[in-house]
N, CA, C and O of each residue as an XYZ file, in Angstrom:
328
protein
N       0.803     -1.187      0.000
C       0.000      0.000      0.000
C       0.848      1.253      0.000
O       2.063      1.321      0.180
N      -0.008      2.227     -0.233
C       0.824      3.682     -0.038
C       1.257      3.592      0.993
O       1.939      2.743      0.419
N       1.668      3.594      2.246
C       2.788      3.322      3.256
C       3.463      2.855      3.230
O       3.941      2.782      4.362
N       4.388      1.962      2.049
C       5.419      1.870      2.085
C       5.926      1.269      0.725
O       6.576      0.235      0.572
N       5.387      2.342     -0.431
C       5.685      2.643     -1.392
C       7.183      2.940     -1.469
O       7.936      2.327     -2.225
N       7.670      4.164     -0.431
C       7.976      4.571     -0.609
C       9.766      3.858     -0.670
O      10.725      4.085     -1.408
N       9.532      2.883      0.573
C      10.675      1.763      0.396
C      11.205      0.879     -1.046
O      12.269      0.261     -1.086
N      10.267      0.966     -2.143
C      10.824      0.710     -3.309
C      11.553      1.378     -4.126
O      12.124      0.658     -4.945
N      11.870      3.115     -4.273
C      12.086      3.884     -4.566
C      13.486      3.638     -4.499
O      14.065      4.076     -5.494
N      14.353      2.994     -3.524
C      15.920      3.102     -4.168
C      16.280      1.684     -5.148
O      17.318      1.658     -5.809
N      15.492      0.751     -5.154
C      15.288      0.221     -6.059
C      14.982      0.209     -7.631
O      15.468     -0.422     -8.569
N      14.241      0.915     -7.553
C      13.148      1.488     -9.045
C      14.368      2.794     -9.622
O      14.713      2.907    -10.798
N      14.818      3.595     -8.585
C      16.253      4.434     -9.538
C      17.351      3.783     -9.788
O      18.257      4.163    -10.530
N      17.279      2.378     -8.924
C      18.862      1.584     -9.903
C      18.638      1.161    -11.201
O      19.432      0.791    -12.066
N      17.295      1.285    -11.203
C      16.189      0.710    -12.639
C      16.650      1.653    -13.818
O      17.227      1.532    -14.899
N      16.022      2.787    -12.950
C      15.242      3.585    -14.435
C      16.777      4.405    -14.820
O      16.832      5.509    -15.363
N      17.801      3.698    -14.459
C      19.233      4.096    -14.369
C      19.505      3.708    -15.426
O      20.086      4.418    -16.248
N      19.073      2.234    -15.696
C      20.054      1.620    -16.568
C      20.141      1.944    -18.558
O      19.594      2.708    -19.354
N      20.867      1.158    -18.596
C      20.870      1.812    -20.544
C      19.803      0.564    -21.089
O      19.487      0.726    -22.268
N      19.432     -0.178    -20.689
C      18.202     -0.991    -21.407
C      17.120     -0.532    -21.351
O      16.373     -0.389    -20.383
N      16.940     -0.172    -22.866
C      15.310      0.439    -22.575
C      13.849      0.083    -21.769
O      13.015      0.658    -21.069
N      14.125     -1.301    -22.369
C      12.840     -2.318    -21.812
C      12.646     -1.941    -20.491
O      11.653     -1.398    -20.008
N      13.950     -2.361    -19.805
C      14.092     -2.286    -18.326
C      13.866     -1.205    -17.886
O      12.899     -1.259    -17.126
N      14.366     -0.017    -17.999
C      14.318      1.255    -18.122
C      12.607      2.059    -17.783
O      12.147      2.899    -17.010
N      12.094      1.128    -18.964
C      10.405      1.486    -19.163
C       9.828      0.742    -18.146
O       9.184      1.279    -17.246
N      10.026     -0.560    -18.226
C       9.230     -0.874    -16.783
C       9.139     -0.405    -15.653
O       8.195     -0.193    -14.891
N      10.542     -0.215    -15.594
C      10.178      0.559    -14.335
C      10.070      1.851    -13.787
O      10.101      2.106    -12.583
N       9.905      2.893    -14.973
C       9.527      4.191    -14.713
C       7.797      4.122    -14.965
O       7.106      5.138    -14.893
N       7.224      2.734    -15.274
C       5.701      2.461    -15.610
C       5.594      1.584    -13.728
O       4.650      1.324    -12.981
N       6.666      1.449    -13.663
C       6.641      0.857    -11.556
C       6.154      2.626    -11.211
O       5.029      3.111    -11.085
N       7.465      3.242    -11.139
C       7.771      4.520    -10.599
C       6.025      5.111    -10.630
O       5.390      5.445     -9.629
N       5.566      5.117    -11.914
C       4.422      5.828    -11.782
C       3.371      5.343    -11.104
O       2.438      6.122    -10.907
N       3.292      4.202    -10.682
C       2.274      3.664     -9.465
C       2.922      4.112     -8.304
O       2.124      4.819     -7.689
N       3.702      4.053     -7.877
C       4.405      4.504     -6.850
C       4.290      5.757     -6.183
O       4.130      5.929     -4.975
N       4.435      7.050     -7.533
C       3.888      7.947     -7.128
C       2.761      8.310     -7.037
O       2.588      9.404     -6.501
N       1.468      7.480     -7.561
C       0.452      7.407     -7.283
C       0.166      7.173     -5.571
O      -0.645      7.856     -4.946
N       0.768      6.378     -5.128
C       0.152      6.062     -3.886
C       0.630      6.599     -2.619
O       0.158      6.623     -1.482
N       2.083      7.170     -3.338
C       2.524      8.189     -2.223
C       1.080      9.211     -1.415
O       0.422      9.758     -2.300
N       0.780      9.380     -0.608
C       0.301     10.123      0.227
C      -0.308     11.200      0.681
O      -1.470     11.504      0.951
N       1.334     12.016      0.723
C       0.725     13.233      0.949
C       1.803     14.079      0.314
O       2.786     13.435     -0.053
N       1.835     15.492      0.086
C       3.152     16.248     -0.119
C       4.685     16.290      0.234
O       5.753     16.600     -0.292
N       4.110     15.727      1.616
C       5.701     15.555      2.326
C       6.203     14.157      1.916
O       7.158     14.005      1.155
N       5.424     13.027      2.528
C       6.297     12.294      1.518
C       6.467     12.139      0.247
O       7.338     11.305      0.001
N       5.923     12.665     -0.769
C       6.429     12.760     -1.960
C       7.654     12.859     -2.401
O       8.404     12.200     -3.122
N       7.708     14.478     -1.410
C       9.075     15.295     -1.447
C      10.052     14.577     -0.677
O      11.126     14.833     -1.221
N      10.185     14.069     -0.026
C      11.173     13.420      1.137
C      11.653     12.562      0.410
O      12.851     12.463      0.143
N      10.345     11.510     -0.180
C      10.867     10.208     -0.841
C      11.921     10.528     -2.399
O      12.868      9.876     -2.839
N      11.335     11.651     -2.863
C      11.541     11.708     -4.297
C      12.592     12.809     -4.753
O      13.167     12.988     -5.826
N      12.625     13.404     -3.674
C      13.230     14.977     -4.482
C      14.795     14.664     -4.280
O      15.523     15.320     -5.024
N      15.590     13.558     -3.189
C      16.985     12.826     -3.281
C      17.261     12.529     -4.572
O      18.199     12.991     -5.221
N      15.942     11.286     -5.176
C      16.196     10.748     -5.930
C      16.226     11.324     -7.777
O      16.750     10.911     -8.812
N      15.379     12.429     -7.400
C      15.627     13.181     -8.872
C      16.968     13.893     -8.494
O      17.833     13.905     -9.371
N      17.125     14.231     -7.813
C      18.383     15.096     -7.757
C      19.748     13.986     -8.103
O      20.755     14.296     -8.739
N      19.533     13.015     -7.663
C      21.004     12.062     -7.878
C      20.788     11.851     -9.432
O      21.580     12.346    -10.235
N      19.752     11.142     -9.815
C      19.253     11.155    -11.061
C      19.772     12.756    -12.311
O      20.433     12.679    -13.347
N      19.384     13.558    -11.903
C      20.024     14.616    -12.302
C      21.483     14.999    -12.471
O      21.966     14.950    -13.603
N      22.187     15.359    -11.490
C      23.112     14.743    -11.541
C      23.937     13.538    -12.402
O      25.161     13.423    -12.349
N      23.411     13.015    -12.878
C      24.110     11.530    -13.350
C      25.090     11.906    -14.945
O      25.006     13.079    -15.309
N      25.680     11.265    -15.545
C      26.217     12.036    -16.538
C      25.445     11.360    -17.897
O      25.387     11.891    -19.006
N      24.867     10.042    -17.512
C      24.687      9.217    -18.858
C      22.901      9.852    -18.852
O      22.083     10.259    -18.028
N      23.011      9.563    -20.622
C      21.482      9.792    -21.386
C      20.445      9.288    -20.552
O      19.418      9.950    -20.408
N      20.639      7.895    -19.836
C      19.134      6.673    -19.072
C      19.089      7.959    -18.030
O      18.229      8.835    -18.115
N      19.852      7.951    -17.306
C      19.436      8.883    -16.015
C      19.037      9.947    -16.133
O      18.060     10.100    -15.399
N      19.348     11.067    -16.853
C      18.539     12.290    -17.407
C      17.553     12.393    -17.707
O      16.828     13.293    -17.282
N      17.016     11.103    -18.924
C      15.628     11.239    -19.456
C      14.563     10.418    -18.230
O      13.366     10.704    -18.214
N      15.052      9.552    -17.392
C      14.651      8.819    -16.092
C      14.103     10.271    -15.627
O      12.933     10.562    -15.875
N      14.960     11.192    -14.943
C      14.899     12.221    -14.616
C      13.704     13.323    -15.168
O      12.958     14.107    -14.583
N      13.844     13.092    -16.089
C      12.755     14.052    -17.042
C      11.319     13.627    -16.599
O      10.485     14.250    -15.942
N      11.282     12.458    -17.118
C       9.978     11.653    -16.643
C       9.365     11.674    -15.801
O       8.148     11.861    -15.766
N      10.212     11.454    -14.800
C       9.857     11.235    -13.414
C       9.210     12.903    -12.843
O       8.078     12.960    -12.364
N       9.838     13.815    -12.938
C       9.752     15.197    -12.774
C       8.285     15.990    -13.410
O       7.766     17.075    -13.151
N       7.900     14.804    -14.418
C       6.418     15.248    -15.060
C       5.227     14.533    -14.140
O       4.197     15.152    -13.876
N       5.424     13.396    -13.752
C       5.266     12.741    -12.989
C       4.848     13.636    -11.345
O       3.766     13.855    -10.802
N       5.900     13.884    -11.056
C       5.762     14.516     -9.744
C       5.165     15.637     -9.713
O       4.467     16.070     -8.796
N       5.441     16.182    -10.797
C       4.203     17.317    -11.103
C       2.982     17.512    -11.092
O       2.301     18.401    -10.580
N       2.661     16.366    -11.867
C       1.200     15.770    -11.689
C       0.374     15.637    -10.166
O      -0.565     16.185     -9.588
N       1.246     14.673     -9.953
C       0.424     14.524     -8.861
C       0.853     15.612     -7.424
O       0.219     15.448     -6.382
N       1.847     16.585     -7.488
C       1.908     17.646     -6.459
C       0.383     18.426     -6.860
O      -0.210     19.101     -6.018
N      -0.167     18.216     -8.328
C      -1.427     19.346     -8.655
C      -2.144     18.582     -7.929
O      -2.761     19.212     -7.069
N      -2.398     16.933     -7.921
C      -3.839     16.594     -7.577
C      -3.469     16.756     -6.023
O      -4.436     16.944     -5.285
N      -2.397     16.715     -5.521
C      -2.380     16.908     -3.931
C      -2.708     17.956     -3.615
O      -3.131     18.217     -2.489
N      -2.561     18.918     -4.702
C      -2.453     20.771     -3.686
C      -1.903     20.793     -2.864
O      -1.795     21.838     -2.221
């Protein structure tokens, strides 16, 4: 359940890390349930905003566009949270 979504999350960025697309897609199509069930604002941010930032950070193409994604993503649902 959403309570402890949030424990998959260093998992799912070793994912959406990698240079295989397939792999890559699955699990930024994980990531987006994930942030679905996150909660509330704070954990969103707590859980997520490390992980775009390392993601950001990163030097290769998978992690940037991981990054991109994910960031539309969190967008989304910071609107339906208000």
């Amino acid at each position: 359940g959403g309570a402890y979504a949030q424990h998959l999350i260093p998992l799912l960025e070793v994912l959406v890390a990698t240079e295989e697309p397939c792999v890559r897609n699955r699990a930024m199509e994980s990531f987006q349930i994930i942030i679905e069930c996150l909660p509330s604002t704070t954990v969103l941010m707590e859980a997520l905003v490390p992980t775009l930032q390392r993601l950001t950070a990163g030097e290769w193409f998978s992690k940037k566009s991981s990054a991109a994604g994910l960031i539309v993503q969190v967008v989304r649902r910071l609107s339906v949270l208000g």
